[in-house]
Amino acid sequence: MHILVTGGTGYIGSHAVVELIREGHTVLVADNLVNSTEESLRRVAQIVGQPIPFVNVDLREREQVERMFQAQPKFDCCMHFAGLKAVGESVAQPLRYYENNLNSTIVLADVMGKHGCKNIIFSSSATVYGTPDHIPVTEDCPKGIISNPYGQTKSMIEQILTDVHTADPGWNVVLLRYFNPIGAHPSGLIGEDPTGTPNNLMPYITQVAVGKLKELGIFGNDYDTPDGTGVRDYIHVVDLAKGHVKALQALERNCGVAIYNLGTGRGYSVLELVNAFMKATGVNIPYSIKPRRPGDIAIYYSDPSKAKRELGWEAELGVEEMCADAWRWQENNPQGFQ
Ligand code: NAD
Ligand code: UDP
């Protein structure tokens, strides 16, 4: 298939490009580099042994998007990773998040439809479940109250794409709800490259390990969990990328709107992840217990059985690989892609 990968220079998109090329697909990566650099695609090219076609496009700019479609053979599908994703930043800059994430998707879907490409796989998030109705979280769990504008954009985009399908059933929409993607490609060539101090647990751990940060703060040890720290469903980014390739099957059988959780189905606490990291890498992670982070919930993990049943996908890599690969990337690239 010929696949448009928006946001393909970013963390998850770049890993998806590797898996798509490996499976024999052709791609065009479109990104405005607001949170990434083209260096990631040079690294992807090194991994797959071929150059990766790229256009610098802001998806909110209709003319740019039109030009991109006109210059390409017809796309069979778009994997839509592009978007702003920092939860805290979205609370401080709500209009920027709504404007960027919603407008880019609206322009993209409109131009796709006009060019006869009506297949989209969207990067959604488990955040749309809010405080979930039940654990493990299944796809039929109702959407919950979402506490930040970033998560709202995910929920709204899910609705927009669902409405696009309702208006024109020729569309196929796959909504992939990611749990907690971590890790990096085992080559150590690509990985997560956050700007500023990381908010998420694994990049914080790796930056402590490499000496950029002094110690990890663990946000609360008085939750109702076995060791008191928060439990999440961490998934290796390579497994997540493979899930996208498998999701192409749903489009091929005209799925309409299909929702899949992408997670492992196994929860790890913060302390378990820190201990797994120290064991996998031999690097000590100093930490101290801090107050709970507002908005966090105690336990969150997926039931990923629908993706296994319908797509034949399940996560294969364990927490050891997640830690070892995240560390290889960080150790080899202490300044990220710079
Ligand atoms: P990322 O920031 O590394 O990648 C997103 C890419 O989108 C960046 O390269 C950025 O430059 C690009 N982009 C943003 N706005 C754009 C615009 N208007 N036009 C063109 N390009 C634009 O993020 P990621 O971690 O790779 O996440 C990919 C997707 O998955 C995002 O939509 C994110 O919200 C979603 N997601 C991520 C996580 C996670 O933990 N990383 C979890 C759930 C969902
Ligand atoms: N966490 C932590 N210290 C940090 C970052 C995160 O203790 O510096 C905890 C957080 O409270 C949660 C877990 O690690 O229990 C995962 O947090 P992350 O921000 O990575 O993901 P999310 O909150 O989106 O699930």
mmCIF file of C-alpha atoms and ligand atoms in Angstrom:
data_model
loop_
_atom_site.group_PDB
_atom_site.id
_atom_site.type_symbol
_atom_site.label_atom_id
_atom_site.label_comp_id
_atom_site.label_asym_id
_atom_site.label_seq_id
_atom_site.Cartn_x
_atom_site.Cartn_y
_atom_site.Cartn_z
ATOM 1 C CA MET A 1 0.000 0.000 0.000
ATOM 2 C CA HIS A 2 1.008 3.631 -0.445
ATOM 3 C CA ILE A 3 0.663 5.318 2.925
ATOM 4 C CA LEU A 4 0.716 8.919 4.027
ATOM 5 C CA VAL A 5 2.323 9.092 7.470
ATOM 6 C CA THR A 6 1.567 12.411 9.135
ATOM 7 C CA GLY A 7 3.791 13.157 12.104
ATOM 8 C CA GLY A 8 6.183 10.529 10.751
ATOM 9 C CA THR A 9 9.341 12.305 11.952
ATOM 10 C CA GLY A 10 8.062 12.040 15.542
ATOM 11 C CA TYR A 11 8.592 9.330 18.134
ATOM 12 C CA ILE A 12 5.871 6.820 17.268
ATOM 13 C CA GLY A 13 5.516 7.752 13.584
ATOM 14 C CA SER A 14 9.206 7.118 12.868
ATOM 15 C CA HIS A 15 8.943 3.625 14.375
ATOM 16 C CA ALA A 16 5.811 2.998 12.297
ATOM 17 C CA VAL A 17 7.690 4.001 9.132
ATOM 18 C CA VAL A 18 10.323 1.341 9.888
ATOM 19 C CA GLU A 19 7.674 -1.383 10.228
ATOM 20 C CA LEU A 20 5.736 -0.233 7.157
ATOM 21 C CA ILE A 21 8.828 -0.341 4.946
ATOM 22 C CA ARG A 22 9.756 -3.734 6.410
ATOM 23 C CA GLU A 23 6.337 -5.047 5.349
ATOM 24 C CA GLY A 24 6.814 -3.770 1.787
ATOM 25 C CA HIS A 25 4.653 -0.628 1.892
ATOM 26 C CA THR A 26 5.664 2.718 0.407
ATOM 27 C CA VAL A 27 5.337 5.891 2.454
ATOM 28 C CA LEU A 28 5.369 9.638 2.310
ATOM 29 C CA VAL A 29 6.099 11.345 5.619
ATOM 30 C CA ALA A 30 4.441 14.725 6.189
ATOM 31 C CA ASP A 31 5.405 16.811 9.199
ATOM 32 C CA ASN A 32 5.972 20.483 10.031
ATOM 33 C CA LEU A 33 8.785 19.572 12.466
ATOM 34 C CA VAL A 34 7.207 21.530 15.325
ATOM 35 C CA ASN A 35 8.248 18.741 17.714
ATOM 36 C CA SER A 36 10.766 16.691 15.719
ATOM 37 C CA THR A 37 13.663 16.876 13.289
ATOM 38 C CA GLU A 38 14.360 15.377 9.879
ATOM 39 C CA GLU A 39 17.357 13.635 11.438
ATOM 40 C CA SER A 40 14.937 10.943 12.662
ATOM 41 C CA LEU A 41 14.185 10.010 9.048
ATOM 42 C CA ARG A 42 17.889 9.858 8.177
ATOM 43 C CA ARG A 43 18.174 7.356 11.021
ATOM 44 C CA VAL A 44 15.135 5.427 9.773
ATOM 45 C CA ALA A 45 16.799 5.336 6.339
ATOM 46 C CA GLN A 46 19.869 3.804 7.993
ATOM 47 C CA ILE A 47 17.715 1.122 9.625
ATOM 48 C CA VAL A 48 15.735 0.148 6.517
ATOM 49 C CA GLY A 49 18.457 0.798 3.922
ATOM 50 C CA GLN A 50 16.494 3.220 1.775
ATOM 51 C CA PRO A 51 15.714 6.947 1.814
ATOM 52 C CA ILE A 52 12.363 8.025 3.273
ATOM 53 C CA PRO A 53 10.364 10.494 1.172
ATOM 54 C CA PHE A 54 9.468 13.563 3.253
ATOM 55 C CA VAL A 55 7.543 16.807 2.823
ATOM 56 C CA ASN A 56 7.566 19.667 5.279
ATOM 57 C CA VAL A 57 3.857 20.404 5.500
ATOM 58 C CA ASP A 58 1.739 22.122 8.105
ATOM 59 C CA LEU A 59 -1.473 20.141 7.956
ATOM 60 C CA ARG A 60 -3.528 23.186 8.894
ATOM 61 C CA GLU A 61 -2.514 24.802 5.587
ATOM 62 C CA ARG A 62 -4.946 23.543 2.976
ATOM 63 C CA GLU A 63 -2.878 24.665 -0.023
ATOM 64 C CA GLN A 64 0.178 22.821 1.215
ATOM 65 C CA VAL A 65 -1.848 19.674 1.849
ATOM 66 C CA GLU A 66 -3.525 19.925 -1.582
ATOM 67 C CA ARG A 67 -0.151 20.287 -3.286
ATOM 68 C CA MET A 68 1.156 17.245 -1.447
ATOM 69 C CA PHE A 69 -1.761 15.082 -2.613
ATOM 70 C CA GLN A 70 -1.493 16.356 -6.196
ATOM 71 C CA ALA A 71 2.204 15.485 -6.369
ATOM 72 C CA GLN A 72 1.715 11.879 -5.204
ATOM 73 C CA PRO A 73 0.238 8.660 -6.507
ATOM 74 C CA LYS A 74 -3.080 7.994 -4.768
ATOM 75 C CA PHE A 75 -2.661 7.118 -1.114
ATOM 76 C CA ASP A 76 -4.370 3.921 0.035
ATOM 77 C CA CYS A 77 -4.381 5.079 3.625
ATOM 78 C CA CYS A 78 -3.264 7.790 5.987
ATOM 79 C CA MET A 79 -1.728 7.048 9.371
ATOM 80 C CA HIS A 80 -2.389 10.236 11.263
ATOM 81 C CA PHE A 81 0.179 10.668 14.034
ATOM 82 C CA ALA A 82 0.591 14.441 13.711
ATOM 83 C CA GLY A 83 -0.494 16.527 16.658
ATOM 84 C CA LEU A 84 0.670 18.312 19.769
ATOM 85 C CA LYS A 85 0.795 15.938 22.718
ATOM 86 C CA ALA A 86 2.004 17.508 25.956
ATOM 87 C CA VAL A 87 -0.743 17.294 28.578
ATOM 88 C CA GLY A 88 0.576 20.094 30.831
ATOM 89 C CA GLU A 89 1.250 22.411 27.900
ATOM 90 C CA SER A 90 -2.290 21.823 26.661
ATOM 91 C CA VAL A 91 -3.677 23.028 29.999
ATOM 92 C CA ALA A 92 -1.574 26.207 29.718
ATOM 93 C CA GLN A 93 -2.242 26.734 25.980
ATOM 94 C CA PRO A 94 -5.681 25.271 25.263
ATOM 95 C CA LEU A 95 -6.380 27.322 22.143
ATOM 96 C CA ARG A 96 -3.090 26.296 20.554
ATOM 97 C CA TYR A 97 -3.932 22.612 21.151
ATOM 98 C CA TYR A 98 -7.510 22.810 19.891
ATOM 99 C CA GLU A 99 -6.447 24.919 16.902
ATOM 100 C CA ASN A 100 -3.564 22.686 15.878
ATOM 101 C CA ASN A 101 -4.966 19.227 16.517
ATOM 102 C CA LEU A 102 -8.505 19.834 15.294
ATOM 103 C CA ASN A 103 -7.764 22.049 12.289
ATOM 104 C CA SER A 104 -4.980 19.829 10.999
ATOM 105 C CA THR A 105 -7.288 16.803 11.137
ATOM 106 C CA ILE A 106 -10.211 18.625 9.511
ATOM 107 C CA VAL A 107 -8.095 19.912 6.624
ATOM 108 C CA LEU A 108 -6.417 16.535 6.213
ATOM 109 C CA ALA A 109 -9.687 14.563 6.136
ATOM 110 C CA ASP A 110 -11.273 17.030 3.731
ATOM 111 C CA VAL A 111 -8.394 16.870 1.265
ATOM 112 C CA MET A 112 -8.171 13.083 1.650
ATOM 113 C CA GLY A 113 -11.850 12.713 0.760
ATOM 114 C CA LYS A 114 -11.513 14.970 -2.276
ATOM 115 C CA HIS A 115 -8.632 12.832 -3.524
ATOM 116 C CA GLY A 116 -10.504 9.565 -2.957
ATOM 117 C CA CYS A 117 -8.403 8.387 -0.012
ATOM 118 C CA LYS A 118 -10.978 7.408 2.608
ATOM 119 C CA ASN A 119 -8.948 5.201 4.921
ATOM 120 C CA ILE A 120 -7.486 6.654 8.093
ATOM 121 C CA ILE A 121 -5.758 5.199 11.134
ATOM 122 C CA PHE A 122 -5.751 7.703 13.968
ATOM 123 C CA SER A 123 -3.419 7.919 16.981
ATOM 124 C CA SER A 124 -5.857 8.158 19.833
ATOM 125 C CA SER A 125 -5.168 7.583 23.481
ATOM 126 C CA ALA A 126 -6.452 5.674 26.478
ATOM 127 C CA THR A 127 -6.904 9.118 28.002
ATOM 128 C CA VAL A 128 -10.345 9.241 26.295
ATOM 129 C CA TYR A 129 -11.601 6.736 28.895
ATOM 130 C CA GLY A 130 -11.038 9.303 31.680
ATOM 131 C CA THR A 131 -11.320 7.424 34.962
ATOM 132 C CA PRO A 132 -12.338 4.132 33.403
ATOM 133 C CA ASP A 133 -15.565 2.399 34.201
ATOM 134 C CA HIS A 134 -13.762 -0.913 34.654
ATOM 135 C CA ILE A 135 -10.240 -2.403 34.682
ATOM 136 C CA PRO A 136 -8.892 -3.905 32.483
ATOM 137 C CA VAL A 137 -10.253 -1.300 30.095
ATOM 138 C CA THR A 138 -12.173 -2.690 27.124
ATOM 139 C CA GLU A 139 -13.084 -0.689 24.035
ATOM 140 C CA ASP A 140 -16.760 -0.620 25.000
ATOM 141 C CA CYS A 141 -15.884 1.177 28.222
ATOM 142 C CA PRO A 142 -17.688 4.531 27.898
ATOM 143 C CA LYS A 143 -15.597 7.627 27.354
ATOM 144 C CA GLY A 144 -15.063 9.441 30.628
ATOM 145 C CA ILE A 145 -14.458 12.942 31.895
ATOM 146 C CA ILE A 146 -11.229 14.125 30.341
ATOM 147 C CA SER A 147 -9.222 16.497 32.484
ATOM 148 C CA ASN A 148 -7.098 18.307 29.881
ATOM 149 C CA PRO A 149 -7.402 19.911 26.428
ATOM 150 C CA TYR A 150 -4.953 17.438 24.847
ATOM 151 C CA GLY A 151 -7.197 14.514 25.776
ATOM 152 C CA GLN A 152 -10.252 16.466 24.665
ATOM 153 C CA THR A 153 -8.729 16.881 21.197
ATOM 154 C CA LYS A 154 -8.283 13.089 20.986
ATOM 155 C CA SER A 155 -11.904 12.500 21.935
ATOM 156 C CA MET A 156 -13.158 15.221 19.582
ATOM 157 C CA ILE A 157 -11.113 13.917 16.659
ATOM 158 C CA GLU A 158 -12.496 10.425 17.274
ATOM 159 C CA GLN A 159 -15.988 11.962 17.023
ATOM 160 C CA ILE A 160 -15.151 14.034 13.928
ATOM 161 C CA LEU A 161 -13.814 10.992 12.068
ATOM 162 C CA THR A 162 -16.794 8.906 13.183
ATOM 163 C CA ASP A 163 -19.139 11.582 11.810
ATOM 164 C CA VAL A 164 -17.194 11.644 8.535
ATOM 165 C CA HIS A 165 -17.855 7.913 8.232
ATOM 166 C CA THR A 166 -21.553 8.392 9.069
ATOM 167 C CA ALA A 167 -21.887 10.988 6.328
ATOM 168 C CA ASP A 168 -20.027 8.838 3.822
ATOM 169 C CA PRO A 169 -19.851 5.121 4.669
ATOM 170 C CA GLY A 170 -17.139 4.787 2.028
ATOM 171 C CA TRP A 171 -14.770 5.918 4.780
ATOM 172 C CA ASN A 172 -12.956 3.473 7.059
ATOM 173 C CA VAL A 173 -11.722 4.860 10.354
ATOM 174 C CA VAL A 174 -9.490 2.958 12.763
ATOM 175 C CA LEU A 175 -9.120 4.577 16.162
ATOM 176 C CA LEU A 176 -6.113 3.181 18.000
ATOM 177 C CA ARG A 177 -6.143 3.956 21.698
ATOM 178 C CA TYR A 178 -2.572 3.738 22.928
ATOM 179 C CA PHE A 179 -1.765 2.948 26.531
ATOM 180 C CA ASN A 180 1.765 4.014 27.616
ATOM 181 C CA PRO A 181 4.269 3.740 24.752
ATOM 182 C CA ILE A 182 7.898 3.563 25.895
ATOM 183 C CA GLY A 183 11.165 2.099 24.641
ATOM 184 C CA ALA A 184 12.935 2.619 21.361
ATOM 185 C CA HIS A 185 14.037 0.770 18.255
ATOM 186 C CA PRO A 186 16.587 -1.905 19.273
ATOM 187 C CA SER A 187 19.165 -0.368 16.895
ATOM 188 C CA GLY A 188 19.440 2.581 19.301
ATOM 189 C CA LEU A 189 19.129 4.905 16.296
ATOM 190 C CA ILE A 190 15.633 6.300 16.918
ATOM 191 C CA GLY A 191 13.685 6.955 20.087
ATOM 192 C CA GLU A 192 11.813 9.504 22.134
ATOM 193 C CA ASP A 193 13.385 12.957 22.165
ATOM 194 C CA PRO A 194 11.356 15.192 24.470
ATOM 195 C CA THR A 195 11.990 18.920 24.541
ATOM 196 C CA GLY A 196 12.760 20.290 27.998
ATOM 197 C CA THR A 197 12.283 18.296 31.180
ATOM 198 C CA PRO A 198 10.266 15.156 30.443
ATOM 199 C CA ASN A 199 6.824 14.799 31.989
ATOM 200 C CA ASN A 200 6.509 11.087 31.336
ATOM 201 C CA LEU A 201 8.060 8.420 33.490
ATOM 202 C CA MET A 202 10.402 6.525 31.138
ATOM 203 C CA PRO A 203 12.153 9.515 29.531
ATOM 204 C CA TYR A 204 12.568 10.934 33.044
ATOM 205 C CA ILE A 205 14.192 7.685 34.194
ATOM 206 C CA THR A 206 16.563 7.555 31.207
ATOM 207 C CA GLN A 207 17.597 11.182 31.726
ATOM 208 C CA VAL A 208 18.375 10.435 35.375
ATOM 209 C CA ALA A 209 20.335 7.389 34.208
ATOM 210 C CA VAL A 210 22.399 9.430 31.755
ATOM 211 C CA GLY A 211 23.078 12.101 34.396
ATOM 212 C CA LYS A 212 21.012 14.915 32.903
ATOM 213 C CA LEU A 213 18.602 14.893 35.856
ATOM 214 C CA LYS A 214 19.503 14.264 39.506
ATOM 215 C CA GLU A 215 16.766 12.008 40.784
ATOM 216 C CA LEU A 216 13.349 10.703 39.891
ATOM 217 C CA GLY A 217 10.371 11.978 41.849
ATOM 218 C CA ILE A 218 7.773 9.256 42.326
ATOM 219 C CA PHE A 219 4.361 10.876 42.409
ATOM 220 C CA GLY A 220 2.678 9.219 45.384
ATOM 221 C CA ASN A 221 3.166 5.903 47.203
ATOM 222 C CA ASP A 222 -0.192 5.811 48.939
ATOM 223 C CA TYR A 223 -2.383 4.626 46.088
ATOM 224 C CA ASP A 224 -4.511 1.527 46.472
ATOM 225 C CA THR A 225 -2.020 -0.620 44.537
ATOM 226 C CA PRO A 226 0.280 -3.451 45.733
ATOM 227 C CA ASP A 227 3.245 -1.120 46.424
ATOM 228 C CA GLY A 228 1.306 2.147 46.637
ATOM 229 C CA THR A 229 2.653 3.634 43.379
ATOM 230 C CA GLY A 230 0.629 4.178 40.192
ATOM 231 C CA VAL A 231 0.113 1.256 37.812
ATOM 232 C CA ARG A 232 0.177 1.680 34.002
ATOM 233 C CA ASP A 233 0.179 -0.499 30.900
ATOM 234 C CA TYR A 234 3.556 0.211 29.277
ATOM 235 C CA ILE A 235 3.892 -0.944 25.687
ATOM 236 C CA HIS A 236 7.070 -1.158 23.597
ATOM 237 C CA VAL A 237 6.949 1.392 20.783
ATOM 238 C CA VAL A 238 7.982 -1.270 18.240
ATOM 239 C CA ASP A 239 4.975 -3.411 19.227
ATOM 240 C CA LEU A 240 2.804 -0.316 18.941
ATOM 241 C CA ALA A 241 4.201 0.388 15.461
ATOM 242 C CA LYS A 242 3.491 -3.200 14.415
ATOM 243 C CA GLY A 243 -0.084 -2.759 15.637
ATOM 244 C CA HIS A 244 -0.514 -0.010 13.042
ATOM 245 C CA VAL A 245 0.634 -2.294 10.233
ATOM 246 C CA LYS A 246 -1.819 -4.948 11.426
ATOM 247 C CA ALA A 247 -4.586 -2.338 11.549
ATOM 248 C CA LEU A 248 -4.321 -2.013 7.760
ATOM 249 C CA GLN A 249 -6.188 -5.332 7.618
ATOM 250 C CA ALA A 250 -9.230 -3.726 9.197
ATOM 251 C CA LEU A 251 -9.307 -1.134 6.429
ATOM 252 C CA GLU A 252 -9.009 -3.844 3.797
ATOM 253 C CA ARG A 253 -12.146 -5.531 5.057
ATOM 254 C CA ASN A 254 -14.053 -2.216 5.160
ATOM 255 C CA CYS A 255 -14.327 -2.016 8.913
ATOM 256 C CA GLY A 256 -16.314 1.225 9.039
ATOM 257 C CA VAL A 257 -15.334 2.688 12.393
ATOM 258 C CA ALA A 258 -13.204 0.290 14.458
ATOM 259 C CA ILE A 259 -11.651 0.972 17.845
ATOM 260 C CA TYR A 260 -8.713 -0.976 19.271
ATOM 261 C CA ASN A 261 -6.778 -0.699 22.495
ATOM 262 C CA LEU A 262 -3.049 -1.080 21.966
ATOM 263 C CA GLY A 263 -1.533 -2.207 25.227
ATOM 264 C CA THR A 264 -0.031 -5.335 26.760
ATOM 265 C CA GLY A 265 -2.825 -6.059 29.239
ATOM 266 C CA ARG A 266 -0.291 -6.117 32.091
ATOM 267 C CA GLY A 267 0.122 -3.290 34.561
ATOM 268 C CA TYR A 268 3.449 -2.244 36.116
ATOM 269 C CA SER A 269 3.797 0.099 39.053
ATOM 270 C CA VAL A 270 6.248 2.993 39.011
ATOM 271 C CA LEU A 271 8.500 1.126 41.442
ATOM 272 C CA GLU A 272 8.327 -2.052 39.375
ATOM 273 C CA LEU A 273 9.352 -0.123 36.267
ATOM 274 C CA VAL A 274 12.216 1.618 38.082
ATOM 275 C CA ASN A 275 13.449 -1.742 39.428
ATOM 276 C CA ALA A 276 13.081 -3.375 35.992
ATOM 277 C CA PHE A 277 15.144 -0.542 34.486
ATOM 278 C CA MET A 278 17.920 -0.939 37.046
ATOM 279 C CA LYS A 279 17.957 -4.702 36.501
ATOM 280 C CA ALA A 280 17.956 -4.487 32.685
ATOM 281 C CA THR A 281 20.651 -1.804 32.492
ATOM 282 C CA GLY A 282 22.712 -2.101 35.671
ATOM 283 C CA VAL A 283 22.317 1.661 36.168
ATOM 284 C CA ASN A 284 21.145 2.961 39.542
ATOM 285 C CA ILE A 285 18.140 5.332 39.587
ATOM 286 C CA PRO A 286 18.014 7.498 42.704
ATOM 287 C CA TYR A 287 14.454 8.445 43.585
ATOM 288 C CA SER A 288 12.373 10.068 46.272
ATOM 289 C CA ILE A 289 8.666 9.969 46.990
ATOM 290 C CA LYS A 290 6.798 13.156 46.095
ATOM 291 C CA PRO A 291 3.135 14.125 46.507
ATOM 292 C CA ARG A 292 0.588 12.704 44.087
ATOM 293 C CA ARG A 293 0.395 14.462 40.715
ATOM 294 C CA PRO A 294 -3.006 16.125 40.264
ATOM 295 C CA GLY A 295 -5.222 14.259 37.798
ATOM 296 C CA ASP A 296 -3.383 10.905 38.105
ATOM 297 C CA ILE A 297 -5.372 7.778 38.779
ATOM 298 C CA ALA A 298 -4.167 4.685 40.626
ATOM 299 C CA ILE A 299 -4.470 1.865 38.090
ATOM 300 C CA TYR A 300 -4.897 1.812 34.365
ATOM 301 C CA TYR A 301 -4.323 -1.106 32.045
ATOM 302 C CA SER A 302 -5.890 -2.451 28.902
ATOM 303 C CA ASP A 303 -7.748 -5.478 27.783
ATOM 304 C CA PRO A 304 -6.034 -5.827 24.391
ATOM 305 C CA SER A 305 -7.911 -8.994 23.352
ATOM 306 C CA LYS A 306 -9.981 -7.307 20.626
ATOM 307 C CA ALA A 307 -6.843 -6.400 18.661
ATOM 308 C CA LYS A 308 -5.642 -9.983 19.024
ATOM 309 C CA ARG A 309 -8.968 -11.448 17.925
ATOM 310 C CA GLU A 310 -9.609 -9.143 14.996
ATOM 311 C CA LEU A 311 -6.138 -8.059 13.842
ATOM 312 C CA GLY A 312 -3.978 -10.957 14.990
ATOM 313 C CA TRP A 313 -1.851 -8.451 16.897
ATOM 314 C CA GLU A 314 -0.487 -8.726 20.384
ATOM 315 C CA ALA A 315 2.432 -7.139 22.150
ATOM 316 C CA GLU A 316 5.486 -9.397 22.113
ATOM 317 C CA LEU A 317 8.112 -7.409 23.966
ATOM 318 C CA GLY A 318 8.326 -7.282 27.736
ATOM 319 C CA VAL A 319 9.371 -4.648 30.182
ATOM 320 C CA GLU A 320 13.016 -5.835 30.035
ATOM 321 C CA GLU A 321 13.217 -4.986 26.320
ATOM 322 C CA MET A 322 11.371 -1.712 26.892
ATOM 323 C CA CYS A 323 13.952 -0.672 29.484
ATOM 324 C CA ALA A 324 17.031 -1.974 27.659
ATOM 325 C CA ASP A 325 16.000 -0.347 24.372
ATOM 326 C CA ALA A 326 15.035 2.978 25.971
ATOM 327 C CA TRP A 327 18.438 3.029 27.653
ATOM 328 C CA ARG A 328 20.383 2.090 24.498
ATOM 329 C CA TRP A 329 18.759 5.016 22.685
ATOM 330 C CA GLN A 330 19.417 7.463 25.533
ATOM 331 C CA GLU A 331 22.981 6.302 26.178
ATOM 332 C CA ASN A 332 23.932 6.504 22.500
ATOM 333 C CA ASN A 333 22.138 9.834 22.036
ATOM 334 C CA PRO A 334 22.367 11.803 25.302
ATOM 335 C CA GLN A 335 21.232 14.945 23.449
ATOM 336 C CA GLY A 336 18.553 13.154 21.415
ATOM 337 C CA PHE A 337 18.764 13.824 17.669
ATOM 338 C CA GLN A 338 20.906 16.964 18.079
HETATM 339 P P1 NAD B 1 5.617 13.430 18.513
HETATM 340 O O1 NAD B 1 5.443 14.836 19.000
HETATM 341 O O2 NAD B 1 6.952 12.823 18.595
HETATM 342 O O3 NAD B 1 5.084 13.326 17.006
HETATM 343 C C1 NAD B 1 4.015 14.108 16.526
HETATM 344 C C2 NAD B 1 4.476 14.808 15.266
HETATM 345 O O4 NAD B 1 3.421 15.652 14.755
HETATM 346 C C3 NAD B 1 5.690 15.721 15.487
HETATM 347 O O5 NAD B 1 6.738 15.294 14.644
HETATM 348 C C4 NAD B 1 5.187 17.123 15.110
HETATM 349 O O6 NAD B 1 6.188 17.883 14.492
HETATM 350 C C5 NAD B 1 4.017 16.802 14.174
HETATM 351 N N1 NAD B 1 2.984 17.843 14.063
HETATM 352 C C6 NAD B 1 2.293 18.468 15.059
HETATM 353 N N2 NAD B 1 1.438 19.368 14.543
HETATM 354 C C7 NAD B 1 1.568 19.313 13.194
HETATM 355 C C8 NAD B 1 0.958 20.009 12.110
HETATM 356 N N3 NAD B 1 0.037 20.973 12.310
HETATM 357 N N4 NAD B 1 1.326 19.699 10.841
HETATM 358 C C9 NAD B 1 2.264 18.742 10.622
HETATM 359 N N5 NAD B 1 2.884 18.061 11.599
HETATM 360 C C10 NAD B 1 2.545 18.351 12.875
HETATM 361 O O7 NAD B 1 4.538 12.529 19.289
HETATM 362 P P2 NAD B 1 4.421 10.941 19.386
HETATM 363 O O8 NAD B 1 4.725 10.559 20.774
HETATM 364 O O9 NAD B 1 5.135 10.311 18.270
HETATM 365 O O10 NAD B 1 2.857 10.784 19.199
HETATM 366 C C11 NAD B 1 2.270 10.534 17.932
HETATM 367 C C12 NAD B 1 0.768 10.591 18.083
HETATM 368 O O11 NAD B 1 0.351 9.629 19.041
HETATM 369 C C13 NAD B 1 0.253 11.936 18.593
HETATM 370 O O12 NAD B 1 -0.958 12.240 17.945
HETATM 371 C C14 NAD B 1 0.026 11.680 20.055
HETATM 372 O O13 NAD B 1 -0.952 12.540 20.603
HETATM 373 C C15 NAD B 1 -0.438 10.247 20.046
HETATM 374 N N6 NAD B 1 -0.231 9.556 21.313
HETATM 375 C C16 NAD B 1 1.019 9.546 21.868
HETATM 376 C C17 NAD B 1 1.228 8.921 23.086
HETATM 377 C C18 NAD B 1 2.597 8.922 23.724
HETATM 378 O O14 NAD B 1 2.701 8.564 24.890
HETATM 379 N N7 NAD B 1 3.669 9.255 23.024
HETATM 380 C C19 NAD B 1 0.154 8.302 23.744
HETATM 381 C C20 NAD B 1 -1.106 8.329 23.147
HETATM 382 C C21 NAD B 1 -1.291 8.952 21.922
HETATM 383 N N1 UDP B 2 5.335 9.330 37.274
HETATM 384 C C1 UDP B 2 6.186 9.541 38.334
HETATM 385 N N2 UDP B 2 7.217 10.429 38.156
HETATM 386 C C2 UDP B 2 7.440 11.107 36.994
HETATM 387 C C3 UDP B 2 6.549 10.861 35.911
HETATM 388 C C4 UDP B 2 5.509 9.974 36.102
HETATM 389 O O1 UDP B 2 6.026 8.965 39.400
HETATM 390 O O2 UDP B 2 8.381 11.912 36.919
HETATM 391 C C5 UDP B 2 4.244 8.340 37.423
HETATM 392 C C6 UDP B 2 2.844 8.894 37.203
HETATM 393 O O3 UDP B 2 2.321 9.412 38.411
HETATM 394 C C7 UDP B 2 2.078 7.661 36.694
HETATM 395 C C8 UDP B 2 3.155 6.886 35.925
HETATM 396 O O4 UDP B 2 4.409 7.356 36.419
HETATM 397 O O5 UDP B 2 1.664 6.861 37.776
HETATM 398 C C9 UDP B 2 3.094 7.100 34.405
HETATM 399 O O6 UDP B 2 3.109 8.502 34.154
HETATM 400 P P1 UDP B 2 3.271 9.069 32.674
HETATM 401 O O7 UDP B 2 3.237 10.566 32.770
HETATM 402 O O8 UDP B 2 4.455 8.448 32.019
HETATM 403 O O9 UDP B 2 1.988 8.510 31.920
HETATM 404 P P2 UDP B 2 0.422 8.766 32.187
HETATM 405 O O10 UDP B 2 0.249 9.586 33.389
HETATM 406 O O11 UDP B 2 -0.046 9.467 30.956
HETATM 407 O O12 UDP B 2 -0.172 7.392 32.310
#
